[in-house]
Amino acid sequence: MKKTNFNKKILVALSGGIDSAVAAALLKKQSFNVSGAFMIFQGSKNKNINKCCFPEAQMRARQVAKIINIPFYVFDLRKDFKKEVINHFLKEIKSGFTPNPCVVCNKKIKFGLLLKKALMCGADYLATGHYAKIIQNSKIKNQNDAKKIPLELSENNDPSSKVFKLLKGKDKYKDQSYFLWQLGQQQLSRTIFPLAQYTKKTVKKMAKDFNLPVLEIPESQEICFIESGLEAFLGENIKKNWGDILDEKNNLLGKHPGIYFFTIGQRKNIVPCLENKWKSKGPYFVFKKDAKNNILFVTKNKKKLYKKELIAKNINWVSNKPTKLPLRISAKIRYNQPASKAIIKRTSEKDACKIIFESFQRAITPGQSIVFYQNDEVLGGGIIN
């Protein structure tokens, strides 16, 4: 390890969980000048308290910093998180979309505001416990061709002179590159993902070896700022807005309390909204939402949930915008599914693309992210319209 590593200052986002703790310990072991930061997103008096912000989480993060002997900071980001993430989430929901708040949080908060604070505090880089990979100036064919993250950073590491690429992490079951498609060169040039080359199994072993108090912490699969369940959260923050439930033949089946309580492909909670003569004729699935007219469309025909095409807006290209379209890619329309082969084409709109899949996709949902890949590289992504 180069002696100059200590001259590289790295701020690690410590959540109190296992991944960020091991990330910090790895960097400290490699002699970097490491410090840790815990972010408060929501106050403890809020009944929807962010699970990441429990006092216990902050205490664990502080313990981790003490064990590996690094400075520890706490950043109160409640106002920014509410404005950029929670309010944005509610605004999109009211408009009939199903947004992904983790994507927004990564862009606006973790690799936006926190990265800015890190640089203002004199850090050279921000590190997180994401399972993803960043490389520089390389042609990628597959994961085995990808160079290891350059933890030994050269003296002449000028981010402006390099092209940074975002790749999937080694652990295909934990890969989080899907949530990072909105990042660009400025963020990637100042970011390190120490867990890129490791699986979750290995990370757990390292946590034990480092004697970190994080092994028994359960992983949350829910939206972090929603503690009481999505239905309850929406009920507390959005007024009911009753509207018609129609089938594909425009038969009136019943009344819904608000289209924002439903998402494409949903089956749950439809039957209680139906008139008695329709209740036993299901099951019904949501296949379309008309936000302008406040109409929820449902169907018994599952084939109505499958489509091959979509329009994506707010396109972001992580490294380089393709010089030519159409382009063959693979794409994901949600996190917990494999990527499918597709072709991406231009549209008449400047900031939009048309994506045509080779196979049918179930429940393409407006507001969700579609992410474009070529092999293991994240080309970019957009918001399904």
Short mmCIF file of C-alpha atoms in Angstrom, two decimals:
data_model
loop_
_atom_site.label_atom_id
_atom_site.label_comp_id
_atom_site.label_asym_id
_atom_site.label_seq_id
_atom_site.Cartn_x
_atom_site.Cartn_y
_atom_site.Cartn_z
CA MET A 1 0.00 0.00 0.00
CA LYS A 2 1.27 3.43 -0.91
CA LYS A 3 2.32 5.65 1.97
CA THR A 4 0.53 8.50 0.22
CA ASN A 5 -2.85 6.91 0.97
CA PHE A 6 -3.02 8.80 4.25
CA ASN A 7 -2.98 12.03 2.28
CA LYS A 8 -6.29 10.99 0.66
CA LYS A 9 -9.18 12.10 2.86
CA ILE A 10 -12.34 10.01 2.57
CA LEU A 11 -15.66 10.67 4.27
CA VAL A 12 -17.71 7.49 4.71
CA ALA A 13 -21.50 7.66 5.05
CA LEU A 14 -22.13 5.53 8.15
CA SER A 15 -25.74 4.38 8.57
CA GLY A 16 -25.25 2.08 11.54
CA GLY A 17 -25.58 -0.93 9.23
CA ILE A 18 -23.14 -3.64 8.25
CA ASP A 19 -22.28 -2.48 4.72
CA SER A 20 -21.17 1.07 5.50
CA ALA A 21 -19.34 -0.13 8.62
CA VAL A 22 -17.25 -2.64 6.67
CA ALA A 23 -16.64 -0.07 3.93
CA ALA A 24 -15.14 2.31 6.49
CA ALA A 25 -13.06 -0.44 8.12
CA LEU A 26 -11.64 -1.53 4.76
CA LEU A 27 -10.55 2.00 3.89
CA LYS A 28 -8.99 2.52 7.32
CA LYS A 29 -7.14 -0.80 6.98
CA GLN A 30 -5.65 0.47 3.73
CA SER A 31 -4.30 3.53 5.57
CA PHE A 32 -6.56 6.18 4.13
CA ASN A 33 -7.41 9.27 6.16
CA VAL A 34 -10.97 8.21 6.98
CA SER A 35 -13.80 9.93 8.82
CA GLY A 36 -17.43 8.89 9.26
CA ALA A 37 -20.71 10.79 8.95
CA PHE A 38 -24.19 9.85 10.13
CA MET A 39 -27.14 11.57 8.46
CA ILE A 40 -30.35 12.43 10.28
CA PHE A 41 -33.24 12.44 7.83
CA GLN A 42 -36.23 12.64 10.12
CA GLY A 43 -36.91 13.57 13.74
CA SER A 44 -37.60 11.01 16.45
CA LYS A 45 -40.87 12.71 17.41
CA ASN A 46 -42.34 11.89 14.01
CA LYS A 47 -44.55 8.78 14.13
CA ASN A 48 -43.14 7.90 10.69
CA ILE A 49 -39.57 8.04 12.00
CA ASN A 50 -36.94 6.98 9.49
CA LYS A 51 -35.60 3.57 10.53
CA CYS A 52 -32.14 4.76 9.48
CA CYS A 53 -32.47 7.56 12.02
CA PHE A 54 -33.31 5.62 15.15
CA PRO A 55 -31.02 6.66 18.02
CA GLU A 56 -29.81 3.05 18.05
CA ALA A 57 -28.56 3.40 14.48
CA GLN A 58 -26.63 6.55 15.32
CA MET A 59 -25.20 4.86 18.39
CA ARG A 60 -23.97 1.89 16.30
CA ALA A 61 -22.42 4.22 13.76
CA ARG A 62 -20.64 6.06 16.56
CA GLN A 63 -19.41 2.74 17.99
CA VAL A 64 -18.09 1.68 14.60
CA ALA A 65 -16.17 4.94 14.28
CA LYS A 66 -14.71 4.44 17.75
CA ILE A 67 -13.67 0.83 17.10
CA ILE A 68 -11.84 1.64 13.86
CA ASN A 69 -10.59 4.91 15.38
CA ILE A 70 -11.88 7.56 12.97
CA PRO A 71 -13.48 10.98 13.54
CA PHE A 72 -17.29 10.92 13.61
CA TYR A 73 -19.75 13.61 12.51
CA VAL A 74 -23.52 13.95 12.52
CA PHE A 75 -25.27 15.92 9.79
CA ASP A 76 -28.86 17.05 10.37
CA LEU A 77 -30.42 16.91 6.90
CA ARG A 78 -34.07 16.79 7.92
CA LYS A 79 -35.15 19.92 6.04
CA ASP A 80 -33.34 18.93 2.86
CA PHE A 81 -34.59 15.33 3.00
CA LYS A 82 -38.19 16.45 3.48
CA LYS A 83 -37.97 18.92 0.61
CA GLU A 84 -36.03 16.81 -1.90
CA VAL A 85 -37.25 13.29 -1.11
CA ILE A 86 -40.48 13.15 0.92
CA ASN A 87 -42.23 16.13 -0.71
CA HIS A 88 -41.13 14.97 -4.17
CA PHE A 89 -42.48 11.49 -3.41
CA LEU A 90 -45.87 12.85 -2.34
CA LYS A 91 -46.06 15.21 -5.32
CA GLU A 92 -45.44 12.37 -7.77
CA ILE A 93 -47.91 10.10 -5.99
CA LYS A 94 -50.62 12.80 -6.21
CA SER A 95 -49.94 13.04 -9.95
CA GLY A 96 -50.67 9.35 -10.40
CA PHE A 97 -47.07 8.13 -10.64
CA THR A 98 -45.23 5.53 -8.56
CA PRO A 99 -41.83 7.11 -7.82
CA ASN A 100 -38.67 5.49 -6.47
CA PRO A 101 -37.48 7.66 -3.55
CA CYS A 102 -34.16 5.79 -3.21
CA VAL A 103 -33.10 6.99 -6.67
CA VAL A 104 -33.96 10.57 -5.75
CA CYS A 105 -32.21 10.31 -2.37
CA ASN A 106 -29.01 9.05 -3.99
CA LYS A 107 -28.93 11.93 -6.45
CA LYS A 108 -30.08 14.78 -4.21
CA ILE A 109 -28.90 13.76 -0.74
CA LYS A 110 -26.16 11.13 -0.58
CA PHE A 111 -24.27 12.00 -3.76
CA GLY A 112 -25.59 15.54 -3.85
CA LEU A 113 -25.73 17.35 -0.52
CA LEU A 114 -23.51 14.94 1.45
CA LEU A 115 -20.85 14.87 -1.26
CA LYS A 116 -20.88 18.66 -1.33
CA LYS A 117 -20.45 18.79 2.44
CA ALA A 118 -17.64 16.25 2.27
CA LEU A 119 -15.71 18.33 -0.24
CA MET A 120 -16.34 21.54 1.72
CA CYS A 121 -14.92 19.82 4.81
CA GLY A 122 -11.72 19.01 2.96
CA ALA A 123 -12.40 15.41 1.94
CA ASP A 124 -11.18 14.21 -1.43
CA TYR A 125 -13.78 11.47 -1.77
CA LEU A 126 -17.09 10.20 -0.45
CA ALA A 127 -17.47 6.47 0.22
CA THR A 128 -20.63 4.44 0.82
CA GLY A 129 -21.53 0.81 1.37
CA HIS A 130 -23.25 0.39 -2.00
CA TYR A 131 -22.72 -2.84 -3.91
CA ALA A 132 -21.62 -1.25 -7.17
CA LYS A 133 -18.39 -0.52 -9.01
CA ILE A 134 -16.65 2.54 -10.50
CA ILE A 135 -13.85 2.25 -13.05
CA GLN A 136 -11.90 4.69 -15.19
CA ASN A 137 -11.20 4.73 -18.94
CA SER A 138 -11.89 1.04 -19.64
CA LYS A 139 -13.83 -0.92 -22.22
CA ILE A 140 -16.07 -3.39 -20.41
CA LYS A 141 -17.15 -6.74 -21.80
CA ASN A 142 -18.01 -8.51 -18.57
CA GLN A 143 -17.39 -8.40 -14.85
CA ASN A 144 -14.11 -10.32 -15.13
CA ASP A 145 -12.71 -7.63 -17.41
CA ALA A 146 -13.42 -4.86 -14.92
CA LYS A 147 -10.45 -3.49 -13.03
CA LYS A 148 -10.58 -3.36 -9.28
CA ILE A 149 -11.66 -0.08 -7.77
CA PRO A 150 -8.54 2.10 -7.55
CA LEU A 151 -8.29 2.33 -3.77
CA GLU A 152 -4.63 3.25 -4.26
CA LEU A 153 -5.31 6.65 -5.76
CA SER A 154 -2.50 8.16 -7.75
CA GLU A 155 -0.91 11.51 -6.95
CA ASN A 156 -2.03 12.89 -10.31
CA ASN A 157 -5.61 11.70 -10.08
CA ASP A 158 -7.29 14.56 -11.96
CA PRO A 159 -11.00 13.66 -12.24
CA SER A 160 -11.47 16.13 -15.10
CA SER A 161 -9.10 14.14 -17.31
CA LYS A 162 -10.88 10.79 -16.88
CA VAL A 163 -14.09 9.07 -17.90
CA PHE A 164 -15.74 7.24 -15.03
CA LYS A 165 -18.04 4.28 -15.62
CA LEU A 166 -20.58 2.72 -13.30
CA LEU A 167 -20.81 -1.07 -13.17
CA LYS A 168 -22.74 -3.72 -11.31
CA GLY A 169 -21.26 -4.98 -8.05
CA LYS A 170 -19.80 -8.47 -7.80
CA ASP A 171 -22.70 -9.81 -5.73
CA LYS A 172 -25.49 -10.16 -8.28
CA TYR A 173 -28.06 -10.60 -5.51
CA LYS A 174 -27.06 -7.39 -3.75
CA ASP A 175 -26.06 -5.24 -6.73
CA GLN A 176 -27.41 -1.71 -6.22
CA SER A 177 -26.35 -0.08 -9.48
CA TYR A 178 -30.04 0.21 -10.43
CA PHE A 179 -30.49 2.96 -7.82
CA LEU A 180 -27.48 4.97 -9.05
CA TRP A 181 -28.39 5.66 -12.69
CA GLN A 182 -28.88 9.40 -12.08
CA LEU A 183 -25.25 9.91 -11.09
CA GLY A 184 -22.85 11.61 -13.49
CA GLN A 185 -19.16 12.24 -13.95
CA GLN A 186 -18.90 14.82 -11.18
CA GLN A 187 -20.30 12.43 -8.58
CA LEU A 188 -18.48 9.30 -9.79
CA SER A 189 -15.14 11.08 -9.93
CA ARG A 190 -15.36 11.76 -6.19
CA THR A 191 -16.97 8.50 -5.05
CA ILE A 192 -15.57 5.17 -3.85
CA PHE A 193 -17.51 1.93 -3.40
CA PRO A 194 -15.22 -0.26 -1.24
CA LEU A 195 -17.61 -3.25 -1.40
CA ALA A 196 -17.56 -3.51 -5.20
CA GLN A 197 -15.49 -6.69 -5.24
CA TYR A 198 -17.23 -8.46 -2.35
CA THR A 199 -20.32 -10.56 -1.76
CA LYS A 200 -22.62 -10.05 1.19
CA LYS A 201 -21.38 -13.32 2.67
CA THR A 202 -17.80 -12.03 2.61
CA VAL A 203 -18.87 -8.67 4.05
CA LYS A 204 -20.51 -10.41 7.01
CA LYS A 205 -17.32 -12.37 7.64
CA MET A 206 -15.25 -9.17 7.51
CA ALA A 207 -17.62 -7.46 9.95
CA LYS A 208 -16.99 -10.32 12.37
CA ASP A 209 -13.23 -10.13 11.82
CA PHE A 210 -13.25 -6.36 12.41
CA ASN A 211 -15.34 -6.94 15.56
CA LEU A 212 -18.02 -4.49 14.43
CA PRO A 213 -21.35 -4.37 16.35
CA VAL A 214 -23.53 -4.69 13.25
CA LEU A 215 -23.94 -8.41 12.56
CA GLU A 216 -27.45 -8.81 13.98
CA ILE A 217 -28.98 -5.78 12.25
CA PRO A 218 -31.89 -6.79 9.96
CA GLU A 219 -31.96 -5.31 6.47
CA SER A 220 -34.89 -3.08 5.63
CA GLN A 221 -36.68 -3.70 2.35
CA GLU A 222 -39.18 -0.87 2.75
CA ILE A 223 -39.09 2.84 1.95
CA CYS A 224 -36.91 4.22 4.72
CA PHE A 225 -39.07 7.17 5.76
CA ILE A 226 -42.29 5.13 5.95
CA GLU A 227 -42.59 3.35 9.28
CA SER A 228 -46.35 2.80 9.52
CA GLY A 229 -46.85 1.18 6.10
CA LEU A 230 -47.44 2.86 2.73
CA GLU A 231 -51.24 2.92 2.96
CA ALA A 232 -51.19 4.55 6.38
CA PHE A 233 -48.49 7.02 5.32
CA LEU A 234 -50.47 8.12 2.26
CA GLY A 235 -53.65 8.31 4.32
CA GLU A 236 -51.92 10.64 6.77
CA ASN A 237 -50.46 12.90 4.08
CA ILE A 238 -52.97 12.92 1.20
CA LYS A 239 -56.71 13.54 1.34
CA LYS A 240 -59.02 10.98 -0.18
CA ASN A 241 -60.24 11.82 -3.67
CA TRP A 242 -63.04 9.47 -4.69
CA GLY A 243 -63.30 8.46 -8.31
CA ASP A 244 -64.64 5.77 -10.64
CA ILE A 245 -63.30 2.26 -11.11
CA LEU A 246 -63.85 1.09 -14.69
CA ASP A 247 -63.00 -2.10 -16.53
CA GLU A 248 -61.54 -2.22 -20.05
CA LYS A 249 -65.09 -1.96 -21.48
CA ASN A 250 -65.78 1.15 -19.38
CA ASN A 251 -68.24 -0.64 -17.09
CA LEU A 252 -68.54 1.16 -13.76
CA LEU A 253 -67.46 -1.33 -11.09
CA GLY A 254 -67.20 0.87 -8.02
CA LYS A 255 -65.45 3.83 -6.40
CA HIS A 256 -61.82 4.23 -5.32
CA PRO A 257 -60.59 6.57 -2.52
CA GLY A 258 -57.75 7.93 -4.65
CA ILE A 259 -55.68 6.57 -7.55
CA TYR A 260 -52.51 7.23 -5.53
CA PHE A 261 -53.44 4.30 -3.27
CA PHE A 262 -52.94 1.95 -6.22
CA THR A 263 -50.16 1.03 -8.60
CA ILE A 264 -50.02 -0.81 -11.93
CA GLY A 265 -50.40 -4.57 -11.51
CA GLN A 266 -51.91 -4.26 -8.03
CA ARG A 267 -54.57 -6.75 -6.93
CA LYS A 268 -54.80 -5.94 -3.23
CA ASN A 269 -57.58 -3.65 -1.91
CA ILE A 270 -59.59 -3.53 -5.14
CA VAL A 271 -62.46 -5.85 -4.18
CA PRO A 272 -63.56 -3.78 -1.11
CA CYS A 273 -64.08 -0.81 -3.46
CA LEU A 274 -66.39 -2.68 -5.85
CA GLU A 275 -70.17 -2.78 -5.95
CA ASN A 276 -71.61 -6.05 -4.67
CA LYS A 277 -72.44 -7.44 -8.10
CA TRP A 278 -68.79 -7.20 -9.13
CA LYS A 279 -67.08 -8.38 -5.94
CA SER A 280 -67.15 -12.11 -6.74
CA LYS A 281 -66.23 -11.79 -10.39
CA GLY A 282 -62.50 -11.08 -9.88
CA PRO A 283 -59.69 -11.15 -9.20
CA TYR A 284 -59.08 -7.71 -10.69
CA PHE A 285 -55.75 -6.03 -11.44
CA VAL A 286 -54.94 -2.36 -12.02
CA PHE A 287 -53.79 -1.90 -15.61
CA LYS A 288 -54.12 1.88 -16.09
CA LYS A 289 -54.54 5.08 -14.08
CA ASP A 290 -56.06 8.26 -15.51
CA ALA A 291 -54.87 10.97 -13.13
CA LYS A 292 -56.49 13.81 -15.08
CA ASN A 293 -59.98 12.32 -14.77
CA ASN A 294 -59.32 10.43 -11.52
CA ILE A 295 -60.24 7.04 -13.02
CA LEU A 296 -58.81 3.68 -12.02
CA PHE A 297 -58.94 1.01 -14.72
CA VAL A 298 -58.95 -2.65 -13.68
CA THR A 299 -59.09 -5.94 -15.54
CA LYS A 300 -59.48 -9.67 -15.00
CA ASN A 301 -57.36 -10.32 -18.06
CA LYS A 302 -53.72 -10.61 -16.92
CA LYS A 303 -52.57 -10.16 -20.51
CA LYS A 304 -53.51 -6.49 -20.21
CA LEU A 305 -50.64 -6.11 -17.73
CA TYR A 306 -47.99 -7.07 -20.29
CA LYS A 307 -46.40 -4.68 -22.78
CA LYS A 308 -43.25 -4.53 -24.87
CA GLU A 309 -42.82 -0.77 -25.26
CA LEU A 310 -42.53 2.31 -23.09
CA ILE A 311 -41.46 5.94 -23.24
CA ALA A 312 -38.85 7.13 -20.73
CA LYS A 313 -38.18 10.78 -19.90
CA ASN A 314 -35.55 12.66 -17.89
CA ILE A 315 -32.86 10.52 -19.50
CA ASN A 316 -29.42 10.55 -17.88
CA TRP A 317 -26.33 9.02 -19.50
CA VAL A 318 -23.78 8.13 -16.82
CA SER A 319 -20.60 8.37 -18.92
CA ASN A 320 -21.17 9.25 -22.58
CA LYS A 321 -24.33 9.87 -24.54
CA PRO A 322 -24.51 7.32 -27.37
CA THR A 323 -23.45 8.79 -30.70
CA LYS A 324 -25.98 6.69 -32.54
CA LEU A 325 -29.46 5.43 -31.77
CA PRO A 326 -31.12 2.88 -32.05
CA LEU A 327 -28.91 0.98 -29.63
CA ARG A 328 -29.18 -2.59 -28.41
CA ILE A 329 -29.19 -2.74 -24.62
CA SER A 330 -30.59 -4.71 -21.71
CA ALA A 331 -32.91 -2.89 -19.33
CA LYS A 332 -34.63 -3.24 -15.96
CA ILE A 333 -37.96 -1.63 -15.11
CA ARG A 334 -37.66 -2.48 -11.40
CA TYR A 335 -34.88 -3.41 -9.02
CA ASN A 336 -35.74 -6.98 -8.13
CA GLN A 337 -35.84 -8.46 -11.62
CA PRO A 338 -33.26 -9.50 -14.23
CA ALA A 339 -32.48 -7.18 -17.13
CA SER A 340 -34.22 -7.95 -20.45
CA LYS A 341 -32.96 -7.40 -23.99
CA ALA A 342 -34.27 -4.27 -25.65
CA ILE A 343 -33.64 -1.56 -28.23
CA ILE A 344 -33.59 2.12 -27.31
CA LYS A 345 -34.67 4.66 -29.92
CA ARG A 346 -34.97 8.41 -30.20
CA THR A 347 -38.31 10.19 -29.96
CA SER A 348 -39.45 13.60 -31.13
CA GLU A 349 -39.00 14.90 -27.59
CA LYS A 350 -35.52 16.12 -26.66
CA ASP A 351 -35.21 14.44 -23.26
CA ALA A 352 -37.06 11.19 -23.98
CA CYS A 353 -36.43 7.78 -25.50
CA LYS A 354 -38.55 4.85 -26.65
CA ILE A 355 -37.59 1.42 -25.37
CA ILE A 356 -38.79 -1.72 -27.15
CA PHE A 357 -38.27 -5.03 -25.35
CA GLU A 358 -37.83 -8.39 -27.05
CA SER A 359 -40.13 -10.00 -24.49
CA PHE A 360 -43.26 -8.80 -22.74
CA GLN A 361 -42.78 -6.95 -19.44
CA ARG A 362 -45.33 -7.17 -16.62
CA ALA A 363 -46.78 -4.05 -15.04
CA ILE A 364 -44.69 -1.29 -16.63
CA THR A 365 -45.28 1.44 -14.07
CA PRO A 366 -45.15 5.21 -14.77
CA GLY A 367 -42.86 7.00 -12.31
CA GLN A 368 -40.54 4.03 -11.79
CA SER A 369 -36.97 3.96 -13.11
CA ILE A 370 -35.83 2.09 -16.19
CA VAL A 371 -32.08 1.48 -16.20
CA PHE A 372 -30.02 0.73 -19.32
CA TYR A 373 -27.14 -1.76 -19.29
CA GLN A 374 -24.58 -3.13 -21.69
CA ASN A 375 -23.14 -6.25 -20.10
CA ASP A 376 -22.20 -5.05 -16.57
CA GLU A 377 -21.99 -1.33 -17.36
CA VAL A 378 -24.79 1.07 -16.43
CA LEU A 379 -25.26 3.29 -19.47
CA GLY A 380 -27.94 5.40 -17.87
CA GLY A 381 -31.65 5.44 -17.30
CA GLY A 382 -34.86 7.40 -17.25
CA ILE A 383 -38.29 7.76 -15.66
CA ILE A 384 -41.07 5.64 -17.15
CA ASN A 385 -43.76 7.98 -18.49
#
